[in-house]
Each structure stands twice: as C-alpha cells, then as structure tokens.
Amino acid sequence: MHVPLETLALIMLVTFAGYVIFGMTGFGASPITIPVLAHFLPLPFVLALCSVLDLTTATLLGYRTRREAEKRELLALLPFTLAGVALGVTLLVNLPREATLAGLGLFVCGYALYAASRRPFARTLSRAWAAPLGLAGGLFGALFGVGGPPYVVYVTGRVPKPAAQRATIVLMVIVSVGLRVIAFATAGLFAARGLAMAAAALLPVAWLGLWVGHRIHLGAPPGVLARIVAVVLFVSGASLLYRSLGGIGLPAAPV
C-alpha cells in the first residue's frame, strides 16, 4: 500500500489529535480518527488499525483509572455488546463501501448534535437500557469503529461522578475493542498488507496524544471540552457523508 508523504503526515496529525481527545474525555479516539482516515485509506484497514491503537492506549489509561470504575455497569453491558459485535462484523464484510461510509458519516453527525445539546439526566437511567445501548455500542463499534457514544449515554445516565464516568467508559472501551479485535481477526481483517507497519508507526503518536490529553483533562472545564469535541465530530462526519455522496474530490483510498 503506497501512501504519499503529505498524506502520511496528515494521518499522524489526525491520530495525535484523536488521542488527545481520548485522553481528555475517555470515550475513545475513533469518533475523530476513523471518519477522517477513511477519506484516505480503505475502511476495513482503518477499522483494524484503529482497533489496535485503541486497545493499547485504552489499556494504558484504564490501568491508571481502574479503581474508580463502576464494574457492575460493565457486566450489564457485556452480553449485549458481544451480540452487537457479531452482527456488526457480519454487516461490515457484506455491505458496499459507499453505503458503509455514508452510514458512518450520518452516525457521527448525529452523535455530534446530541453531544452538543446534551444535558445531565434528571434521574438515574434504568439498567434496562443496557440491552439496546450495549447492542448499539457493539454494532456501531464493529461496523464503524465508533462504539463509544452509546456507552457514554448509558454510563453518564447511571454513574453520577464525572471521574467514575470517565474510568467506567475507558474500561468499556477496552472490553468493546478487545471483542472487536477478536472478531476482526476471525474475519481476516488483520491480514491486510502494511497494517503491522502502520500500527508500529502510529502507536508512539497515539501514546503521546494520550499523555497530552490526560494533562489537559486535569485542568480543563468538562463542558468546554465536550463542545469542542462535538464541533470536531460534526465536521469530520459531515465531510465523510459528503464524500460518500460524491461531493469531495479527495484521492481515492489505496487498495
């Protein structure tokens, strides 16, 4: 797979920015990295690459915050997440590329609008919501690589303390991406040429972004961070949707 130097520099910049946001919020880099990288690389390649980056960085962050996580909420989500991952991988290997990219763009834009307007829950969310939101997280994670938003909705509705919310979401990212890695390996996505080299090149960039984001998280107002992330998500999702409909003349993803 040949990637021009300027494209490689952009990929590294996007990866760094995505993991800065991961370090700040805890809900994963994929809502930022995948919609942008899918402009330049095949979506199955991007999903496999980002799953490796997400799993390693989430493990680093999760180890530091594991004691604050509400593990009972993870157990409630787990069986439904597993079912969603199985369904998502099945759709991924069968859906046309443009339809998948359009679906990803719509999903990211929708979540950006939700994140920008979200208000704290007036009362605790019922645990029964673990079924649809866990299923959605597994499905969207496997199909689009963006499984974090449904988990964010569930955890923020169940866990009142912000530090515990972030820690719980990070652990759910580890579990969800771990399941995704197993499913992608079974489907043969990790056999793509150049994947190991790309992961080795981008891991240090992702780790640096995670460290910077964690430092920013310690002193930044959560509301400001959430709105910045929402704007970035909407722009990246809208550009991907526009391109999937033939509106942006970016270079075709190499095969």
Short mmCIF file of N, CA and C in Angstrom, two decimals, residues 45-141:
data_model
loop_
_atom_site.label_atom_id
_atom_site.label_comp_id
_atom_site.label_asym_id
_atom_site.label_seq_id
_atom_site.Cartn_x
_atom_site.Cartn_y
_atom_site.Cartn_z
N PHE A 45 -9.34 -1.47 6.54
CA PHE A 45 -7.96 -1.27 7.01
C PHE A 45 -7.95 -0.29 8.18
N VAL A 46 -8.70 0.81 8.04
CA VAL A 46 -8.77 1.82 9.11
C VAL A 46 -9.36 1.23 10.38
N LEU A 47 -10.41 0.43 10.25
CA LEU A 47 -11.04 -0.17 11.43
C LEU A 47 -10.07 -1.09 12.16
N ALA A 48 -9.35 -1.91 11.40
CA ALA A 48 -8.39 -2.82 12.03
C ALA A 48 -7.25 -2.05 12.69
N LEU A 49 -6.72 -1.05 11.99
CA LEU A 49 -5.62 -0.25 12.53
C LEU A 49 -6.04 0.47 13.81
N CYS A 50 -7.19 1.13 13.77
CA CYS A 50 -7.63 1.91 14.93
C CYS A 50 -8.01 1.01 16.11
N SER A 51 -8.44 -0.22 15.83
CA SER A 51 -8.73 -1.12 16.94
C SER A 51 -7.46 -1.47 17.71
N VAL A 52 -6.34 -1.64 16.99
CA VAL A 52 -5.06 -1.91 17.66
C VAL A 52 -4.63 -0.70 18.49
N LEU A 53 -4.71 0.50 17.89
CA LEU A 53 -4.32 1.72 18.61
C LEU A 53 -5.22 1.95 19.82
N ASP A 54 -6.53 1.77 19.63
CA ASP A 54 -7.48 1.99 20.73
C ASP A 54 -7.24 1.04 21.89
N LEU A 55 -6.99 -0.23 21.56
CA LEU A 55 -6.83 -1.23 22.62
C LEU A 55 -5.59 -0.95 23.47
N THR A 56 -4.49 -0.59 22.83
CA THR A 56 -3.26 -0.34 23.59
C THR A 56 -3.37 0.94 24.41
N THR A 57 -3.90 2.01 23.82
CA THR A 57 -4.00 3.27 24.57
C THR A 57 -5.05 3.19 25.67
N ALA A 58 -6.17 2.52 25.39
CA ALA A 58 -7.20 2.38 26.42
C ALA A 58 -6.69 1.57 27.60
N THR A 59 -5.88 0.56 27.32
CA THR A 59 -5.31 -0.25 28.39
C THR A 59 -4.40 0.59 29.28
N LEU A 60 -3.60 1.46 28.66
CA LEU A 60 -2.73 2.34 29.44
C LEU A 60 -3.54 3.28 30.33
N LEU A 61 -4.56 3.91 29.74
CA LEU A 61 -5.38 4.85 30.51
C LEU A 61 -6.23 4.12 31.54
N GLY A 62 -6.78 2.97 31.16
CA GLY A 62 -7.64 2.22 32.06
C GLY A 62 -6.92 1.69 33.28
N TYR A 63 -5.65 1.33 33.13
CA TYR A 63 -4.88 0.85 34.27
C TYR A 63 -4.74 1.94 35.33
N ARG A 64 -4.61 3.18 34.89
CA ARG A 64 -4.43 4.29 35.83
C ARG A 64 -5.73 4.66 36.54
N THR A 65 -6.87 4.40 35.90
CA THR A 65 -8.15 4.86 36.47
C THR A 65 -9.06 3.71 36.88
N ARG A 66 -8.55 2.47 36.89
CA ARG A 66 -9.39 1.28 37.06
C ARG A 66 -10.14 1.27 38.40
N ARG A 67 -9.56 1.81 39.46
CA ARG A 67 -10.19 1.73 40.78
C ARG A 67 -11.45 2.60 40.87
N GLU A 68 -11.58 3.59 39.99
CA GLU A 68 -12.75 4.48 40.03
C GLU A 68 -13.92 3.97 39.20
N ALA A 69 -13.70 2.91 38.43
CA ALA A 69 -14.74 2.44 37.51
C ALA A 69 -15.85 1.67 38.24
N GLU A 70 -17.06 1.78 37.71
CA GLU A 70 -18.22 1.04 38.22
C GLU A 70 -18.34 -0.26 37.41
N LYS A 71 -17.74 -1.32 37.90
CA LYS A 71 -17.63 -2.56 37.12
C LYS A 71 -18.98 -3.27 36.95
N ARG A 72 -19.93 -3.04 37.84
CA ARG A 72 -21.24 -3.67 37.68
C ARG A 72 -21.94 -3.19 36.41
N GLU A 73 -21.71 -1.95 36.05
CA GLU A 73 -22.32 -1.43 34.82
C GLU A 73 -21.69 -2.07 33.59
N LEU A 74 -20.41 -2.38 33.66
CA LEU A 74 -19.75 -3.08 32.55
C LEU A 74 -20.36 -4.46 32.34
N LEU A 75 -20.60 -5.16 33.44
CA LEU A 75 -21.17 -6.51 33.35
C LEU A 75 -22.58 -6.47 32.75
N ALA A 76 -23.33 -5.40 33.02
CA ALA A 76 -24.67 -5.27 32.46
C ALA A 76 -24.62 -5.08 30.94
N LEU A 77 -23.60 -4.37 30.45
CA LEU A 77 -23.49 -4.08 29.02
C LEU A 77 -22.89 -5.24 28.22
N LEU A 78 -22.07 -6.06 28.86
CA LEU A 78 -21.22 -7.02 28.15
C LEU A 78 -21.96 -7.99 27.23
N PRO A 79 -22.99 -8.72 27.67
CA PRO A 79 -23.61 -9.70 26.76
C PRO A 79 -24.24 -9.07 25.53
N PHE A 80 -24.80 -7.89 25.68
CA PHE A 80 -25.43 -7.21 24.55
C PHE A 80 -24.38 -6.64 23.60
N THR A 81 -23.26 -6.20 24.16
CA THR A 81 -22.15 -5.75 23.33
C THR A 81 -21.63 -6.88 22.46
N LEU A 82 -21.49 -8.05 23.03
CA LEU A 82 -21.00 -9.22 22.29
C LEU A 82 -21.92 -9.53 21.11
N ALA A 83 -23.22 -9.50 21.32
CA ALA A 83 -24.17 -9.75 20.24
C ALA A 83 -24.07 -8.68 19.16
N GLY A 84 -23.88 -7.41 19.58
CA GLY A 84 -23.76 -6.32 18.61
C GLY A 84 -22.50 -6.44 17.77
N VAL A 85 -21.39 -6.85 18.37
CA VAL A 85 -20.13 -7.02 17.63
C VAL A 85 -20.30 -8.09 16.55
N ALA A 86 -20.91 -9.21 16.90
CA ALA A 86 -21.12 -10.29 15.93
C ALA A 86 -21.95 -9.81 14.74
N LEU A 87 -23.02 -9.06 15.02
CA LEU A 87 -23.86 -8.53 13.94
C LEU A 87 -23.10 -7.51 13.10
N GLY A 88 -22.32 -6.63 13.76
CA GLY A 88 -21.60 -5.59 13.04
C GLY A 88 -20.55 -6.13 12.10
N VAL A 89 -19.79 -7.14 12.52
CA VAL A 89 -18.77 -7.73 11.65
C VAL A 89 -19.42 -8.40 10.44
N THR A 90 -20.55 -9.06 10.65
CA THR A 90 -21.28 -9.69 9.55
C THR A 90 -21.69 -8.66 8.50
N LEU A 91 -22.19 -7.50 8.96
CA LEU A 91 -22.59 -6.45 8.03
C LEU A 91 -21.38 -5.82 7.35
N LEU A 92 -20.28 -5.65 8.09
CA LEU A 92 -19.09 -4.99 7.56
C LEU A 92 -18.54 -5.70 6.33
N VAL A 93 -18.50 -7.02 6.37
CA VAL A 93 -17.90 -7.77 5.26
C VAL A 93 -18.88 -7.94 4.10
N ASN A 94 -20.12 -7.47 4.24
CA ASN A 94 -21.11 -7.67 3.18
C ASN A 94 -21.65 -6.37 2.59
N LEU A 95 -21.60 -5.26 3.33
CA LEU A 95 -22.16 -4.01 2.83
C LEU A 95 -21.23 -3.34 1.82
N PRO A 96 -21.76 -2.62 0.82
CA PRO A 96 -20.93 -1.84 -0.11
C PRO A 96 -20.18 -0.74 0.63
N ARG A 97 -18.98 -0.40 0.13
CA ARG A 97 -18.13 0.58 0.82
C ARG A 97 -18.81 1.93 0.97
N GLU A 98 -19.43 2.46 -0.11
CA GLU A 98 -20.02 3.79 -0.04
C GLU A 98 -21.19 3.84 0.93
N ALA A 99 -21.96 2.76 1.00
CA ALA A 99 -23.07 2.73 1.95
C ALA A 99 -22.55 2.73 3.38
N THR A 100 -21.45 2.03 3.62
CA THR A 100 -20.88 1.99 4.96
C THR A 100 -20.33 3.36 5.35
N LEU A 101 -19.65 4.03 4.42
CA LEU A 101 -19.11 5.36 4.70
C LEU A 101 -20.23 6.37 4.96
N ALA A 102 -21.30 6.28 4.19
CA ALA A 102 -22.44 7.19 4.40
C ALA A 102 -23.07 6.94 5.77
N GLY A 103 -23.21 5.67 6.15
CA GLY A 103 -23.75 5.36 7.46
C GLY A 103 -22.87 5.88 8.58
N LEU A 104 -21.56 5.75 8.41
CA LEU A 104 -20.63 6.28 9.42
C LEU A 104 -20.76 7.79 9.54
N GLY A 105 -20.82 8.49 8.41
CA GLY A 105 -20.96 9.95 8.44
C GLY A 105 -22.23 10.39 9.13
N LEU A 106 -23.35 9.73 8.82
CA LEU A 106 -24.63 10.06 9.47
C LEU A 106 -24.57 9.82 10.97
N PHE A 107 -23.99 8.69 11.35
CA PHE A 107 -23.93 8.35 12.77
C PHE A 107 -23.09 9.37 13.55
N VAL A 108 -21.92 9.73 13.01
CA VAL A 108 -21.04 10.67 13.69
C VAL A 108 -21.69 12.05 13.79
N CYS A 109 -22.34 12.51 12.72
CA CYS A 109 -23.02 13.80 12.77
C CYS A 109 -24.14 13.79 13.80
N GLY A 110 -24.91 12.71 13.82
CA GLY A 110 -25.99 12.61 14.79
C GLY A 110 -25.49 12.64 16.22
N TYR A 111 -24.40 11.91 16.47
CA TYR A 111 -23.87 11.93 17.84
C TYR A 111 -23.30 13.30 18.19
N ALA A 112 -22.69 13.98 17.23
CA ALA A 112 -22.15 15.32 17.50
C ALA A 112 -23.26 16.28 17.93
N LEU A 113 -24.39 16.23 17.24
CA LEU A 113 -25.52 17.09 17.60
C LEU A 113 -26.05 16.73 19.00
N TYR A 114 -26.11 15.43 19.28
CA TYR A 114 -26.55 15.00 20.62
C TYR A 114 -25.58 15.49 21.70
N ALA A 115 -24.26 15.33 21.44
CA ALA A 115 -23.26 15.72 22.43
C ALA A 115 -23.27 17.22 22.70
N ALA A 116 -23.53 18.02 21.64
CA ALA A 116 -23.53 19.47 21.80
C ALA A 116 -24.73 19.96 22.61
N SER A 117 -25.84 19.23 22.54
CA SER A 117 -27.06 19.68 23.21
C SER A 117 -27.38 18.91 24.48
N ARG A 118 -26.54 17.91 24.81
CA ARG A 118 -26.87 17.03 25.93
C ARG A 118 -26.87 17.78 27.26
N ARG A 119 -27.83 17.44 28.10
CA ARG A 119 -27.92 17.97 29.46
C ARG A 119 -27.83 16.80 30.43
N PRO A 120 -27.39 17.03 31.65
CA PRO A 120 -27.35 15.93 32.62
C PRO A 120 -28.72 15.30 32.82
N PHE A 121 -28.75 13.97 33.03
CA PHE A 121 -30.00 13.28 33.27
C PHE A 121 -30.63 13.76 34.57
N ALA A 122 -31.95 14.00 34.50
CA ALA A 122 -32.65 14.46 35.70
C ALA A 122 -32.78 13.34 36.73
N ARG A 123 -32.79 12.10 36.26
CA ARG A 123 -32.85 10.96 37.16
C ARG A 123 -32.00 9.83 36.60
N THR A 124 -31.74 8.84 37.44
CA THR A 124 -30.87 7.74 37.04
C THR A 124 -31.53 6.92 35.92
N LEU A 125 -30.75 6.62 34.90
CA LEU A 125 -31.23 5.81 33.78
C LEU A 125 -31.46 4.37 34.26
N SER A 126 -32.53 3.75 33.79
CA SER A 126 -32.80 2.37 34.17
C SER A 126 -31.74 1.43 33.61
N ARG A 127 -31.40 0.38 34.36
CA ARG A 127 -30.42 -0.61 33.89
C ARG A 127 -30.94 -1.36 32.67
N ALA A 128 -32.25 -1.33 32.44
CA ALA A 128 -32.80 -1.99 31.25
C ALA A 128 -32.25 -1.40 29.96
N TRP A 129 -31.75 -0.15 30.03
CA TRP A 129 -31.16 0.47 28.85
C TRP A 129 -29.83 -0.17 28.46
N ALA A 130 -29.29 -1.04 29.31
CA ALA A 130 -28.04 -1.75 28.96
C ALA A 130 -28.25 -2.61 27.71
N ALA A 131 -29.46 -3.13 27.49
CA ALA A 131 -29.71 -4.00 26.34
C ALA A 131 -29.61 -3.24 25.01
N PRO A 132 -30.44 -2.21 24.77
CA PRO A 132 -30.34 -1.53 23.47
C PRO A 132 -29.03 -0.76 23.29
N LEU A 133 -28.53 -0.13 24.37
CA LEU A 133 -27.31 0.66 24.23
C LEU A 133 -26.08 -0.22 24.11
N GLY A 134 -26.05 -1.35 24.82
CA GLY A 134 -24.94 -2.29 24.66
C GLY A 134 -24.92 -2.90 23.27
N LEU A 135 -26.10 -3.26 22.76
CA LEU A 135 -26.21 -3.80 21.40
C LEU A 135 -25.75 -2.76 20.37
N ALA A 136 -26.20 -1.51 20.55
CA ALA A 136 -25.81 -0.44 19.62
C ALA A 136 -24.30 -0.19 19.68
N GLY A 137 -23.72 -0.20 20.89
CA GLY A 137 -22.29 0.02 21.01
C GLY A 137 -21.48 -1.05 20.31
N GLY A 138 -21.87 -2.31 20.48
CA GLY A 138 -21.17 -3.40 19.80
C GLY A 138 -21.35 -3.34 18.30
N LEU A 139 -22.56 -3.05 17.84
CA LEU A 139 -22.86 -2.98 16.41
C LEU A 139 -22.09 -1.85 15.74
N PHE A 140 -22.20 -0.62 16.30
CA PHE A 140 -21.54 0.52 15.69
C PHE A 140 -20.01 0.41 15.82
N GLY A 141 -19.55 -0.21 16.90
CA GLY A 141 -18.12 -0.39 17.06
C GLY A 141 -17.53 -1.30 16.00
#
